[in-house]
Short mmCIF file of C-alpha atoms in Angstrom, two decimals:
data_model
loop_
_atom_site.label_atom_id
_atom_site.label_comp_id
_atom_site.label_asym_id
_atom_site.label_seq_id
_atom_site.Cartn_x
_atom_site.Cartn_y
_atom_site.Cartn_z
CA UNK A 7 -47.04 92.11 95.91
CA UNK A 8 -47.46 89.37 98.51
CA UNK A 9 -47.57 86.18 96.45
CA UNK A 10 -48.07 84.04 99.58
CA UNK A 11 -51.02 86.00 100.95
CA UNK A 12 -53.55 83.36 99.94
CA UNK A 13 -51.66 80.71 101.94
CA UNK A 14 -52.48 82.22 105.33
CA UNK A 15 -55.51 79.92 105.60
CA UNK A 16 -53.13 76.94 105.75
CA UNK A 17 -51.86 78.22 109.06
CA UNK A 18 -55.02 79.77 110.47
CA UNK A 19 -56.38 76.24 110.81
CA UNK A 20 -54.04 75.60 113.75
CA UNK A 21 -52.90 79.08 114.86
CA UNK A 22 -54.72 81.82 116.70
CA UNK A 23 -55.79 84.35 114.09
CA UNK A 24 -53.72 87.11 115.72
CA UNK A 25 -50.60 84.93 115.41
CA UNK A 26 -50.82 84.81 111.59
CA UNK A 27 -49.81 88.29 110.40
CA UNK A 28 -49.62 89.37 106.76
CA UNK A 29 -47.08 91.96 105.59
CA UNK A 30 -45.61 92.45 109.05
CA UNK A 31 -42.84 95.06 109.05
CA UNK A 32 -39.72 93.23 110.19
CA UNK A 33 -38.23 96.47 111.56
CA UNK A 34 -40.63 95.92 114.47
CA UNK A 35 -39.10 92.50 115.17
CA UNK A 36 -35.33 93.11 114.95
CA UNK A 37 -33.00 95.08 117.19
CA UNK A 38 -31.61 97.13 114.29
CA UNK A 39 -35.12 98.58 113.76
CA UNK A 40 -34.84 98.28 109.97
CA UNK A 41 -36.32 95.89 107.43
CA UNK A 42 -39.26 95.54 105.09
CA UNK A 43 -42.33 93.31 105.43
CA UNK A 44 -42.49 89.55 105.80
CA UNK A 45 -45.21 88.04 103.60
CA UNK A 46 -46.49 85.90 106.48
CA UNK A 47 -45.26 86.17 110.07
CA UNK A 48 -46.22 83.26 112.31
CA UNK A 49 -45.94 83.25 116.10
CA UNK A 50 -46.25 79.65 117.32
CA UNK A 51 -47.03 78.90 120.96
CA UNK A 52 -46.02 75.21 121.01
CA UNK A 53 -43.39 72.92 119.57
CA UNK A 54 -46.16 71.01 117.77
CA UNK A 55 -47.12 74.16 115.87
CA UNK A 56 -43.51 74.71 114.83
CA UNK A 57 -43.13 71.12 113.60
CA UNK A 58 -46.40 71.25 111.65
CA UNK A 59 -45.56 74.66 110.16
CA UNK A 60 -42.17 73.56 108.87
CA UNK A 61 -43.67 70.35 107.47
CA UNK A 62 -46.24 72.37 105.49
CA UNK A 63 -43.63 74.83 104.24
CA UNK A 64 -41.35 72.02 103.06
CA UNK A 65 -44.15 70.02 101.44
CA UNK A 66 -45.48 73.06 99.57
CA UNK A 67 -42.05 74.56 98.79
CA UNK A 68 -42.81 77.73 100.71
CA UNK A 69 -39.59 79.51 101.72
CA UNK A 70 -39.39 79.88 105.48
CA UNK A 71 -37.06 81.56 107.96
CA UNK A 72 -36.85 80.95 111.69
CA UNK A 73 -36.05 83.88 113.98
CA UNK A 74 -35.94 84.47 117.72
CA UNK A 75 -35.60 87.86 119.34
CA UNK A 76 -34.03 89.46 116.26
CA UNK A 77 -30.96 90.61 118.17
CA UNK A 78 -28.43 89.29 115.63
CA UNK A 79 -30.48 89.86 112.50
CA UNK A 80 -30.54 92.39 109.68
CA UNK A 81 -33.54 92.28 107.33
CA UNK A 82 -33.17 94.04 103.99
CA UNK A 83 -35.48 96.88 102.99
CA UNK A 84 -37.47 94.76 100.52
CA UNK A 85 -38.50 92.38 103.30
CA UNK A 86 -38.79 88.61 103.28
CA UNK A 87 -40.73 86.49 100.80
CA UNK A 88 -42.51 83.50 102.26
CA UNK A 89 -42.94 82.67 105.93
CA UNK A 90 -41.11 83.96 109.00
CA UNK A 91 -41.55 81.82 112.11
CA UNK A 92 -40.87 83.84 115.26
CA UNK A 93 -40.19 81.52 118.19
CA UNK A 94 -40.00 83.85 121.17
CA UNK A 95 -43.26 82.59 122.72
CA UNK A 96 -41.71 79.17 123.35
CA UNK A 97 -39.95 80.21 126.53
CA UNK A 98 -40.44 77.60 129.25
CA UNK A 99 -37.46 77.01 131.55
CA UNK A 100 -37.07 74.07 133.93
CA UNK A 101 -34.34 73.25 136.45
CA UNK A 102 -33.70 69.74 137.76
CA UNK A 103 -30.65 69.47 139.98
CA UNK A 104 -27.73 70.82 137.98
CA UNK A 105 -29.57 70.56 134.63
CA UNK A 106 -31.34 73.57 133.17
CA UNK A 107 -33.64 72.89 130.22
CA UNK A 108 -35.09 75.73 128.15
CA UNK A 109 -37.27 76.08 125.08
CA UNK A 110 -35.86 77.82 122.02
CA UNK A 111 -37.58 81.17 122.63
CA UNK A 112 -36.36 81.60 126.21
CA UNK A 113 -34.17 84.69 126.55
CA UNK A 114 -30.55 84.12 127.57
CA UNK A 115 -30.87 86.69 130.35
CA UNK A 116 -33.82 84.69 131.72
CA UNK A 117 -31.96 81.37 131.76
CA UNK A 118 -28.99 83.15 133.34
CA UNK A 119 -31.31 84.54 136.03
CA UNK A 120 -32.89 81.13 136.57
CA UNK A 121 -29.46 79.57 136.99
CA UNK A 122 -28.55 82.28 139.50
CA UNK A 123 -31.76 81.71 141.49
CA UNK A 124 -30.83 78.04 141.76
CA UNK A 125 -27.17 78.76 142.66
CA UNK A 126 -25.94 77.22 139.41
CA UNK A 127 -22.82 78.54 137.71
CA UNK A 128 -21.87 78.39 134.02
CA UNK A 129 -24.31 80.73 132.33
CA UNK A 130 -23.03 84.03 133.75
CA UNK A 131 -21.47 84.98 130.38
CA UNK A 132 -24.92 84.99 128.79
CA UNK A 133 -26.55 87.45 131.20
CA UNK A 134 -26.25 90.40 128.83
CA UNK A 135 -26.72 88.69 125.45
CA UNK A 136 -30.15 89.82 124.18
CA UNK A 137 -30.82 86.67 122.17
CA UNK A 138 -32.79 83.47 122.64
CA UNK A 139 -31.68 79.92 123.38
CA UNK A 140 -32.44 78.81 119.81
CA UNK A 141 -30.35 81.56 118.27
CA UNK A 142 -27.58 80.99 120.80
CA UNK A 143 -27.29 77.30 119.89
CA UNK A 144 -27.56 78.13 116.17
CA UNK A 145 -24.46 80.35 116.31
CA UNK A 146 -22.77 79.07 119.51
CA UNK A 147 -23.20 82.51 121.06
CA UNK A 148 -20.63 83.74 123.51
CA UNK A 149 -19.28 86.70 125.44
CA UNK A 150 -16.65 87.43 128.09
CA UNK A 151 -14.67 84.22 127.51
CA UNK A 152 -17.73 81.97 127.74
CA UNK A 153 -19.86 80.33 125.06
CA UNK A 154 -22.75 77.91 124.67
CA UNK A 155 -20.37 75.03 123.88
CA UNK A 156 -19.00 75.29 127.43
CA UNK A 157 -22.28 74.36 129.09
CA UNK A 158 -24.63 72.67 126.63
CA UNK A 159 -25.38 68.97 127.06
CA UNK A 160 -27.79 68.45 124.14
CA UNK A 161 -30.35 70.14 121.92
CA UNK A 162 -33.69 69.02 120.52
CA UNK A 163 -33.89 69.98 116.84
CA UNK A 164 -35.99 69.52 113.72
CA UNK A 165 -33.62 68.15 111.10
CA UNK A 166 -33.79 68.51 107.32
CA UNK A 167 -36.03 65.43 107.09
CA UNK A 168 -38.56 67.03 109.46
CA UNK A 169 -37.65 64.57 112.20
CA UNK A 170 -37.37 65.71 115.80
CA UNK A 171 -34.05 64.43 117.12
CA UNK A 172 -31.85 65.11 120.14
CA UNK A 173 -28.26 65.98 119.28
CA UNK A 174 -25.46 65.62 121.82
CA UNK A 175 -22.90 68.35 122.35
CA UNK A 176 -20.51 66.49 120.04
CA UNK A 177 -23.17 66.05 117.34
CA UNK A 178 -23.94 69.78 117.45
CA UNK A 179 -20.40 70.46 116.10
CA UNK A 180 -20.13 73.77 117.94
CA UNK A 181 -17.32 75.99 116.68
CA UNK A 182 -16.64 79.71 116.73
CA UNK A 183 -20.06 81.21 115.90
CA UNK A 184 -21.08 78.04 114.09
CA UNK A 185 -22.88 74.72 114.56
CA UNK A 186 -24.39 71.83 112.64
CA UNK A 187 -27.72 73.63 113.12
CA UNK A 188 -26.41 76.57 111.11
CA UNK A 189 -24.70 74.42 108.48
CA UNK A 190 -27.71 72.18 107.80
CA UNK A 191 -30.51 74.67 108.47
CA UNK A 192 -31.94 72.69 111.38
CA UNK A 193 -34.37 74.33 113.81
CA UNK A 194 -33.70 74.27 117.56
CA UNK A 195 -36.71 73.45 119.75
CA UNK A 196 -35.01 73.28 123.15
CA UNK A 197 -31.65 72.78 124.83
CA UNK A 198 -30.26 71.19 128.01
CA UNK A 199 -27.41 72.81 129.91
CA UNK A 200 -25.19 71.04 132.45
CA UNK A 201 -24.24 73.51 135.17
CA UNK A 202 -22.50 73.32 138.54
CA UNK A 203 -23.56 74.24 142.05
CA UNK A 204 -21.82 77.29 143.48
CA UNK A 205 -22.33 80.06 146.00
CA UNK A 206 -25.19 82.38 145.06
CA UNK A 207 -23.25 85.51 146.07
CA UNK A 208 -20.24 84.64 143.91
CA UNK A 209 -22.44 83.99 140.86
CA UNK A 210 -24.29 87.26 141.48
CA UNK A 211 -21.01 89.13 141.78
CA UNK A 212 -19.89 87.85 138.37
CA UNK A 213 -23.25 88.68 136.74
CA UNK A 214 -23.19 92.19 138.20
CA UNK A 215 -19.61 92.73 137.01
CA UNK A 216 -20.35 91.55 133.46
CA UNK A 217 -23.51 93.69 133.35
CA UNK A 218 -21.56 96.75 134.44
CA UNK A 219 -18.82 96.13 131.88
CA UNK A 220 -21.37 95.71 129.11
CA UNK A 221 -23.20 98.91 130.03
CA UNK A 222 -19.94 100.87 130.19
CA UNK A 223 -18.42 99.64 126.93
CA UNK A 224 -21.31 98.94 124.54
CA UNK A 225 -23.60 101.45 122.78
CA UNK A 226 -26.79 100.04 124.27
CA UNK A 227 -28.62 103.33 123.78
CA UNK A 228 -28.76 102.77 119.99
CA UNK A 229 -30.36 100.01 117.89
CA UNK A 230 -27.75 97.51 116.71
CA UNK A 231 -27.16 93.79 116.37
CA UNK A 232 -24.34 93.63 118.89
CA UNK A 233 -20.88 92.86 117.55
CA UNK A 234 -21.18 93.36 113.80
CA UNK A 235 -18.21 91.21 112.81
CA UNK A 236 -16.75 87.90 113.88
CA UNK A 237 -13.39 88.09 115.61
CA UNK A 238 -10.65 87.56 113.00
CA UNK A 239 -7.98 85.14 114.15
CA UNK A 240 -5.20 86.99 115.93
CA UNK A 241 -7.03 90.33 115.93
CA UNK A 242 -9.96 92.23 117.41
CA UNK A 243 -12.46 93.57 114.89
CA UNK A 244 -13.17 96.72 116.91
CA UNK A 245 -9.49 97.67 117.12
CA UNK A 246 -8.93 97.09 113.41
CA UNK A 247 -11.92 99.30 112.58
CA UNK A 248 -10.75 102.01 114.97
CA UNK A 249 -7.17 101.85 113.66
CA UNK A 250 -8.56 102.22 110.13
CA UNK A 251 -9.91 105.61 111.23
CA UNK A 252 -13.53 104.57 111.01
CA UNK A 253 -14.78 105.33 114.53
CA UNK A 254 -17.90 107.46 114.06
CA UNK A 255 -17.91 106.99 110.27
CA UNK A 256 -21.44 107.01 108.91
CA UNK A 257 -23.46 106.27 105.80
CA UNK A 258 -26.97 107.65 105.97
CA UNK A 259 -28.39 106.76 109.38
CA UNK A 260 -25.86 103.96 109.99
CA UNK A 261 -22.65 104.65 111.90
CA UNK A 262 -19.66 103.01 113.51
CA UNK A 263 -20.21 103.50 117.23
CA UNK A 264 -18.07 106.15 118.93
CA UNK A 265 -18.23 104.02 122.09
CA UNK A 266 -17.15 100.70 120.58
CA UNK A 267 -15.92 100.46 116.98
CA UNK A 268 -16.99 96.82 116.74
CA UNK A 269 -20.62 97.94 116.68
CA UNK A 270 -22.50 99.35 113.70
CA UNK A 271 -25.49 101.27 115.04
CA UNK A 272 -28.69 102.81 113.73
CA UNK A 273 -28.17 106.38 114.92
CA UNK A 274 -31.61 107.36 113.59
CA UNK A 275 -33.49 106.77 110.36
CA UNK A 276 -31.09 104.19 108.93
CA UNK A 277 -32.17 101.84 106.19
CA UNK A 278 -30.90 98.28 105.85
CA UNK A 279 -29.04 99.47 102.73
CA UNK A 280 -27.21 102.11 104.82
CA UNK A 281 -26.09 99.42 107.25
CA UNK A 282 -25.04 96.96 104.53
CA UNK A 283 -23.16 99.67 102.62
CA UNK A 284 -21.35 100.64 105.82
CA UNK A 285 -20.46 97.00 106.55
CA UNK A 286 -19.00 96.67 103.03
CA UNK A 287 -17.06 99.92 103.41
CA UNK A 288 -15.58 98.77 106.72
CA UNK A 289 -14.60 95.42 105.18
CA UNK A 290 -12.86 97.16 102.26
CA UNK A 291 -10.97 99.68 104.42
CA UNK A 292 -9.74 97.06 106.89
CA UNK A 293 -8.71 94.73 104.06
CA UNK A 294 -6.89 97.52 102.21
CA UNK A 295 -5.08 98.82 105.31
CA UNK A 296 -4.30 95.61 107.21
CA UNK A 297 -4.92 92.72 104.80
CA UNK A 298 -7.48 91.26 107.20
CA UNK A 299 -10.89 90.06 106.04
CA UNK A 300 -13.81 90.82 108.34
CA UNK A 301 -16.85 88.55 108.17
CA UNK A 302 -20.24 89.71 109.48
CA UNK A 303 -21.50 88.04 112.62
CA UNK A 304 -24.96 89.49 112.00
CA UNK A 305 -27.29 87.30 109.92
CA UNK A 306 -28.66 89.10 106.84
CA UNK A 307 -32.02 88.02 105.37
CA UNK A 308 -34.43 89.24 102.72
CA UNK A 309 -34.24 91.13 99.47
CA UNK A 310 -33.35 94.68 98.43
#
């Protein structure tokens, strides 16, 4: 039963009606294509709506969760109680000299393309990451020896006191797949990236090479959340999983990719429980065989 159903009127006062959705199946909003319903899904179209929404949720003790493109997210089969705020409509991008500024819902591939168009280097690593700017700052996303910490100058966030503040790179405390945003449950509204001028053709060559490598090595034909586990210090998660004999191992509709063992995929008809059970099995096998603990990189929300 949706105990928050009667609260939709709070948001319909300042949202378009079609952007306040009751019992929205989260499997339609995450790359894994699994997950039960969110009580109330909100799709804001301005920063002001986001700020007001979070203020209401905090004042009325309504649980809320902020998501972007759902590319690094696993929602459990029972869905999410409370409010889910999906930010992917806040996607403006602006370039001024060597500074690129983007709203939280802008896709990383789009800011990478915008940088390329302006002959700016630094964001090539992000060209194939299917997430948004907000999620990328939240977890200091990275790929191919690059990460957000390399290029970010500052981020505009809503802090835990509902104040909008600008945090410098140092204040963001960006570490391996972590940030102050993650630790304190802040919400990213936008970010500024300091890039460098370079030759268009050289930037394009790098982007094309990274795109080719991604397409060759990753199981992009199946729903997944990208790399399932963080890289354990001194090891590679994919190699540990493969060496544990788990390539292709499946539980229900969830499987370890035959193409890249670091990816858990939905090979068809998987439930969130299948995926979670497989993640736990992989963790146990790798720990038992090699004494290494694997920690999920994917963010898991909701209830069973």
